[in-house]
Amino acid sequence: MLDSFPILLLFPLLGAAINGLVGKRLPERAAGIIACSSVFLSFAVAVLSFFELLGLPHQERVHSVELFTWIQAGDFASQAAFLFDPLSAVMILVVTGVGFLIHLYSMGYMQGEDGYYRYFSYLNLFIFMMSVLVLADNYLLMFVGWEGVGLCSFLLIGYYFKERFAGDAAKRAFIVNRIGDFAFLLGMFLLFSEFGSIAYLDVFENVSAIEPESGFGILSVITLLFFIGATGKSAQIPLFVWLPDAMAGPTPVSALIHAATMVTAGVYMIARSSALYSRAPDTLLIVAVVALATALLSALIAVAQRDIKKVLAYSTVSQLGYMFLACGVGAYSAGIFHLMTHAFFKALLFLGSGSVILAMHHQQDLFKMGGLRKYLPWTWGTMGIATLAIAGFPFLSGFFSKDEILWEAYSSPLGGPAFYAVGALVAGLTSFYMFRLMFLCFHGEERIEMGEHHDDHGQGNHGDDHGHDAQAVQHKPKEPGWIVLLPLVLLAVLAVIGGWVGLPPWLSDTNQLHHFLEPSFEYRYVAHAATQEHHDHTALELTMAGLAVALGLVGFLVAYWGYAKDPDLPGRVSRRFAGAYQLMRNKFLVDELYDTLFVYPIQWISRNILWRLMDASVIDGLVNGVAALAQIGSQMARRLQTGYVRSYAAWVVFGTVLIFVFYFTS
């Protein structure tokens, strides 16, 4: 099976082709079954390959399959080859497993939509491109998947292409990601220039003989360029602004992009490149600082959002900050661990919000909900489990992965108490805004106002203070069908048990996930490990974990007091601190700042210099000038055509005289 694992790429590609080419002629159900089956087959192959990998000796769990030589030009060669090792195994199981559940959910959620077949074609293509990204055995092939998921995100975010908001959001995501991708390309060119290869194993073997840089050297430049690419794909400062607008796509798209696939690509790329990053400590410091800033900023913005999907979008940006923080302090396994658990509970939260949106006729304003628990008990229960997991409730999946990151941020030689303090503060804020969402949506008095029409995009008016009035509720909300609820239940189970594969030292002698991932990080620099493993930090780890749980409890109590016990309290607080509240509500004016610094100047330059000066005056002037000269010349030449023979004879004589003069004078 390991020799044929690349076949899993074929199934979603085939599904995308069938639905894209003939899906319009197929019944909705058939298009959905084709799409779901293709991803399930990929998941089945991934599972079989995973168990075969487990059967190999620990240090031999790295298997590469070369299909053919893709590019050969001089000294440069790139193979169409795929790598199946512990890291890619974890990633492909998450991508295809969670991706399948999102496909299944989509069959119910997207029922009756225009372009149903087109949606599933894009969704299958997304899974194919993400699979290429995580299974590629070299940076160039990874970049194909990297660009492919960018294309698919553009298509899916802009699914409602007849609406301007969808087109604008899709273009924003596409353009912002191109900025990061340009940096990624530069890093890849430098990598080949320095090591003569872009294949992972070749590069990592070459770099294994290099000591960590004492200054900002070539490895720091390469890794920083790669990280800039990651800030685009994984929505970190300064390129995070596209992700909240990605809510313009259907809710299952938000779950797919924000949980299991595209936004995790940057984290995966850094973990895959651990051999490079562990020898570039200056870059790792930048990664950690940017990650903490992103996690804190996004959490503060989420606190003041009204749109249910916008809260989850900024939560995703914040949780990605946790993953990058782990990588920034050299704890790559911890970052992948949180990537995995986050895929479970965040996909569940998005799909649960989709269930709410369906029940509320596409109403997304949390302040127009309330009391939905009795109408949507399954949605409430599953979203409640995901909320507890992301808030770090003891022994759920998020508890293990988040607390491991906080411990590594504190104890790693690349971290420190300040890193832990900011991370713990973000944990408290996460608990607050998630329980705020739950209380506003499912508890308290009913403020139910159904949406007027389909407006599933997270843009526009539903989440705004000055939005259009929603009509009074005529029918009570009700749970969607089993095809929507089944993925919620399965993801809830994973959100509960998913963290038990990475138990901390105070619960188990061996962290099974870390042990499994070790062969993928064989070449990373670990000189500090020997000094750590001789110390017993059990008491300190328990204290740190207890403190994080306590902060999560504080976040819950504040949310309970403000949105369940005393519903008038948030209004009083927001009026008392109106400036700070509006700043968070308006996303710290980051969009406006970018407009002022980049968008408006580029528009002015484009309008006044590139268009009016260069295009209209210079280019058009040259073209029109040539035409004017031709016209003048033709007017002069026309005068020679008189129709009189004696005139033509005179010109012949004149020409003959000129020839003789020229001949005798030269």
PDB file of N, CA, C and O in Angstrom, residues 431-468:
ATOM      1  N   SER A 431     -11.755  31.561  26.083  1.00  0.00           N
ATOM      2  CA  SER A 431     -12.864  31.035  26.869  1.00  0.00           C
ATOM      3  C   SER A 431     -14.000  32.057  26.947  1.00  0.00           C
ATOM      4  O   SER A 431     -15.182  31.706  26.769  1.00  0.00           O
ATOM      5  N   PHE A 432     -13.667  33.323  27.140  1.00  0.00           N
ATOM      6  CA  PHE A 432     -14.692  34.355  27.264  1.00  0.00           C
ATOM      7  C   PHE A 432     -15.506  34.500  25.980  1.00  0.00           C
ATOM      8  O   PHE A 432     -16.736  34.436  25.994  1.00  0.00           O
ATOM      9  N   TYR A 433     -14.819  34.698  24.835  1.00  0.00           N
ATOM     10  CA  TYR A 433     -15.605  34.988  23.632  1.00  0.00           C
ATOM     11  C   TYR A 433     -16.365  33.760  23.128  1.00  0.00           C
ATOM     12  O   TYR A 433     -17.408  33.884  22.491  1.00  0.00           O
ATOM     13  N   MET A 434     -15.855  32.553  23.417  1.00  0.00           N
ATOM     14  CA  MET A 434     -16.588  31.368  22.981  1.00  0.00           C
ATOM     15  C   MET A 434     -17.824  31.121  23.845  1.00  0.00           C
ATOM     16  O   MET A 434     -18.893  30.775  23.325  1.00  0.00           O
ATOM     17  N   PHE A 435     -17.704  31.303  25.151  1.00  0.00           N
ATOM     18  CA  PHE A 435     -18.895  31.153  25.994  1.00  0.00           C
ATOM     19  C   PHE A 435     -19.858  32.322  25.788  1.00  0.00           C
ATOM     20  O   PHE A 435     -21.078  32.151  25.915  1.00  0.00           O
ATOM     21  N   ARG A 436     -19.345  33.480  25.453  1.00  0.00           N
ATOM     22  CA  ARG A 436     -20.218  34.602  25.062  1.00  0.00           C
ATOM     23  C   ARG A 436     -21.070  34.195  23.869  1.00  0.00           C
ATOM     24  O   ARG A 436     -22.286  34.433  23.842  1.00  0.00           O
ATOM     25  N   LEU A 437     -20.429  33.568  22.872  1.00  0.00           N
ATOM     26  CA  LEU A 437     -21.170  33.099  21.703  1.00  0.00           C
ATOM     27  C   LEU A 437     -22.245  32.092  22.111  1.00  0.00           C
ATOM     28  O   LEU A 437     -23.403  32.180  21.647  1.00  0.00           O
ATOM     29  N   MET A 438     -21.890  31.143  22.962  1.00  0.00           N
ATOM     30  CA  MET A 438     -22.851  30.119  23.370  1.00  0.00           C
ATOM     31  C   MET A 438     -24.017  30.710  24.137  1.00  0.00           C
ATOM     32  O   MET A 438     -25.181  30.351  23.898  1.00  0.00           O
ATOM     33  N   PHE A 439     -23.749  31.620  25.062  1.00  0.00           N
ATOM     34  CA  PHE A 439     -24.830  32.214  25.852  1.00  0.00           C
ATOM     35  C   PHE A 439     -25.739  33.083  24.987  1.00  0.00           C
ATOM     36  O   PHE A 439     -26.967  33.041  25.122  1.00  0.00           O
ATOM     37  N   LEU A 440     -25.152  33.872  24.081  1.00  0.00           N
ATOM     38  CA  LEU A 440     -25.961  34.722  23.212  1.00  0.00           C
ATOM     39  C   LEU A 440     -26.807  33.895  22.255  1.00  0.00           C
ATOM     40  O   LEU A 440     -27.958  34.255  21.961  1.00  0.00           O
ATOM     41  N   CYS A 441     -26.268  32.792  21.795  1.00  0.00           N
ATOM     42  CA  CYS A 441     -26.958  31.987  20.792  1.00  0.00           C
ATOM     43  C   CYS A 441     -27.999  31.051  21.411  1.00  0.00           C
ATOM     44  O   CYS A 441     -29.136  30.987  20.943  1.00  0.00           O
ATOM     45  N   PHE A 442     -27.642  30.355  22.464  1.00  0.00           N
ATOM     46  CA  PHE A 442     -28.463  29.249  22.947  1.00  0.00           C
ATOM     47  C   PHE A 442     -29.167  29.505  24.277  1.00  0.00           C
ATOM     48  O   PHE A 442     -30.058  28.742  24.649  1.00  0.00           O
ATOM     49  N   HIS A 443     -28.780  30.523  25.012  1.00  0.00           N
ATOM     50  CA  HIS A 443     -29.322  30.725  26.355  1.00  0.00           C
ATOM     51  C   HIS A 443     -29.976  32.106  26.468  1.00  0.00           C
ATOM     52  O   HIS A 443     -29.979  32.888  25.526  1.00  0.00           O
ATOM     53  N   GLY A 444     -30.510  32.385  27.653  1.00  0.00           N
ATOM     54  CA  GLY A 444     -31.141  33.679  27.881  1.00  0.00           C
ATOM     55  C   GLY A 444     -32.504  33.769  27.217  1.00  0.00           C
ATOM     56  O   GLY A 444     -33.064  32.791  26.721  1.00  0.00           O
ATOM     57  N   GLU A 445     -33.041  34.980  27.203  1.00  0.00           N
ATOM     58  CA  GLU A 445     -34.356  35.167  26.605  1.00  0.00           C
ATOM     59  C   GLU A 445     -34.282  35.074  25.089  1.00  0.00           C
ATOM     60  O   GLU A 445     -33.253  35.329  24.478  1.00  0.00           O
ATOM     61  N   GLU A 446     -35.390  34.682  24.501  1.00  0.00           N
ATOM     62  CA  GLU A 446     -35.452  34.560  23.053  1.00  0.00           C
ATOM     63  C   GLU A 446     -35.516  35.949  22.418  1.00  0.00           C
ATOM     64  O   GLU A 446     -36.396  36.745  22.725  1.00  0.00           O
ATOM     65  N   ARG A 447     -34.553  36.214  21.541  1.00  0.00           N
ATOM     66  CA  ARG A 447     -34.552  37.456  20.753  1.00  0.00           C
ATOM     67  C   ARG A 447     -34.622  37.090  19.279  1.00  0.00           C
ATOM     68  O   ARG A 447     -34.074  37.781  18.425  1.00  0.00           O
ATOM     69  N   ILE A 448     -35.294  36.000  18.983  1.00  0.00           N
ATOM     70  CA  ILE A 448     -35.221  35.376  17.669  1.00  0.00           C
ATOM     71  C   ILE A 448     -35.848  36.261  16.598  1.00  0.00           C
ATOM     72  O   ILE A 448     -37.016  36.627  16.669  1.00  0.00           O
ATOM     73  N   GLU A 449     -35.021  36.605  15.630  1.00  0.00           N
ATOM     74  CA  GLU A 449     -35.482  37.293  14.426  1.00  0.00           C
ATOM     75  C   GLU A 449     -34.890  36.564  13.233  1.00  0.00           C
ATOM     76  O   GLU A 449     -33.682  36.611  13.005  1.00  0.00           O
ATOM     77  N   MET A 450     -35.761  35.903  12.496  1.00  0.00           N
ATOM     78  CA  MET A 450     -35.284  35.129  11.355  1.00  0.00           C
ATOM     79  C   MET A 450     -34.719  36.046  10.273  1.00  0.00           C
ATOM     80  O   MET A 450     -35.153  37.185  10.108  1.00  0.00           O
ATOM     81  N   GLY A 451     -33.752  35.532   9.521  1.00  0.00           N
ATOM     82  CA  GLY A 451     -33.253  36.268   8.367  1.00  0.00           C
ATOM     83  C   GLY A 451     -34.315  36.344   7.293  1.00  0.00           C
ATOM     84  O   GLY A 451     -35.199  35.483   7.189  1.00  0.00           O
ATOM     85  N   GLU A 452     -34.247  37.385   6.478  1.00  0.00           N
ATOM     86  CA  GLU A 452     -35.267  37.590   5.453  1.00  0.00           C
ATOM     87  C   GLU A 452     -35.022  36.747   4.214  1.00  0.00           C
ATOM     88  O   GLU A 452     -35.926  36.399   3.494  1.00  0.00           O
ATOM     89  N   HIS A 453     -33.734  36.501   3.938  1.00  0.00           N
ATOM     90  CA  HIS A 453     -33.404  35.785   2.716  1.00  0.00           C
ATOM     91  C   HIS A 453     -32.058  35.119   2.906  1.00  0.00           C
ATOM     92  O   HIS A 453     -31.377  35.327   3.896  1.00  0.00           O
ATOM     93  N   HIS A 454     -31.690  34.334   1.916  1.00  0.00           N
ATOM     94  CA  HIS A 454     -30.389  33.646   1.982  1.00  0.00           C
ATOM     95  C   HIS A 454     -29.284  34.686   1.914  1.00  0.00           C
ATOM     96  O   HIS A 454     -29.163  35.421   0.964  1.00  0.00           O
ATOM     97  N   ASP A 455     -28.472  34.734   2.957  1.00  0.00           N
ATOM     98  CA  ASP A 455     -27.369  35.702   2.982  1.00  0.00           C
ATOM     99  C   ASP A 455     -26.198  35.101   3.722  1.00  0.00           C
ATOM    100  O   ASP A 455     -25.675  35.666   4.657  1.00  0.00           O
ATOM    101  N   ASP A 456     -25.820  33.910   3.294  1.00  0.00           N
ATOM    102  CA  ASP A 456     -24.818  33.126   4.030  1.00  0.00           C
ATOM    103  C   ASP A 456     -23.418  33.577   3.675  1.00  0.00           C
ATOM    104  O   ASP A 456     -22.738  32.976   2.876  1.00  0.00           O
ATOM    105  N   HIS A 457     -22.971  34.657   4.263  1.00  0.00           N
ATOM    106  CA  HIS A 457     -21.646  35.108   3.871  1.00  0.00           C
ATOM    107  C   HIS A 457     -20.890  35.841   4.936  1.00  0.00           C
ATOM    108  O   HIS A 457     -19.712  36.103   4.781  1.00  0.00           O
ATOM    109  N   GLY A 458     -21.500  36.210   6.021  1.00  0.00           N
ATOM    110  CA  GLY A 458     -20.721  36.859   7.064  1.00  0.00           C
ATOM    111  C   GLY A 458     -20.332  38.271   6.723  1.00  0.00           C
ATOM    112  O   GLY A 458     -19.626  38.928   7.454  1.00  0.00           O
ATOM    113  N   GLN A 459     -20.791  38.783   5.575  1.00  0.00           N
ATOM    114  CA  GLN A 459     -20.558  40.161   5.206  1.00  0.00           C
ATOM    115  C   GLN A 459     -21.891  40.891   5.360  1.00  0.00           C
ATOM    116  O   GLN A 459     -22.838  40.401   5.931  1.00  0.00           O
ATOM    117  N   GLY A 460     -21.954  42.066   4.784  1.00  0.00           N
ATOM    118  CA  GLY A 460     -23.241  42.733   4.693  1.00  0.00           C
ATOM    119  C   GLY A 460     -23.789  43.131   6.028  1.00  0.00           C
ATOM    120  O   GLY A 460     -23.082  43.553   6.921  1.00  0.00           O
ATOM    121  N   ASN A 461     -25.101  42.911   6.208  1.00  0.00           N
ATOM    122  CA  ASN A 461     -25.787  43.583   7.297  1.00  0.00           C
ATOM    123  C   ASN A 461     -26.141  42.710   8.486  1.00  0.00           C
ATOM    124  O   ASN A 461     -26.498  43.223   9.524  1.00  0.00           O
ATOM    125  N   HIS A 462     -26.105  41.400   8.333  1.00  0.00           N
ATOM    126  CA  HIS A 462     -26.614  40.580   9.426  1.00  0.00           C
ATOM    127  C   HIS A 462     -25.874  40.790  10.724  1.00  0.00           C
ATOM    128  O   HIS A 462     -26.459  40.736  11.789  1.00  0.00           O
ATOM    129  N   GLY A 463     -24.586  41.012  10.652  1.00  0.00           N
ATOM    130  CA  GLY A 463     -23.818  41.155  11.878  1.00  0.00           C
ATOM    131  C   GLY A 463     -23.561  42.587  12.258  1.00  0.00           C
ATOM    132  O   GLY A 463     -22.749  42.858  13.114  1.00  0.00           O
ATOM    133  N   ASP A 464     -24.226  43.541  11.636  1.00  0.00           N
ATOM    134  CA  ASP A 464     -23.910  44.942  11.859  1.00  0.00           C
ATOM    135  C   ASP A 464     -24.956  45.611  12.726  1.00  0.00           C
ATOM    136  O   ASP A 464     -26.141  45.272  12.698  1.00  0.00           O
ATOM    137  N   ASP A 465     -24.528  46.612  13.463  1.00  0.00           N
ATOM    138  CA  ASP A 465     -25.460  47.356  14.300  1.00  0.00           C
ATOM    139  C   ASP A 465     -26.508  48.072  13.465  1.00  0.00           C
ATOM    140  O   ASP A 465     -27.623  48.281  13.916  1.00  0.00           O
ATOM    141  N   HIS A 466     -26.166  48.465  12.251  1.00  0.00           N
ATOM    142  CA  HIS A 466     -27.076  49.255  11.436  1.00  0.00           C
ATOM    143  C   HIS A 466     -27.614  48.423  10.272  1.00  0.00           C
ATOM    144  O   HIS A 466     -27.924  48.941   9.211  1.00  0.00           O
ATOM    145  N   GLY A 467     -27.707  47.134  10.458  1.00  0.00           N
ATOM    146  CA  GLY A 467     -28.175  46.269   9.385  1.00  0.00           C
ATOM    147  C   GLY A 467     -29.656  46.419   9.132  1.00  0.00           C
ATOM    148  O   GLY A 467     -30.404  47.059   9.878  1.00  0.00           O
ATOM    149  N   HIS A 468     -30.127  45.775   8.059  1.00  0.00           N
ATOM    150  CA  HIS A 468     -31.547  45.860   7.740  1.00  0.00           C
ATOM    151  C   HIS A 468     -32.342  45.119   8.797  1.00  0.00           C
ATOM    152  O   HIS A 468     -31.882  44.214   9.463  1.00  0.00           O
TER     153      HIS A 468
END
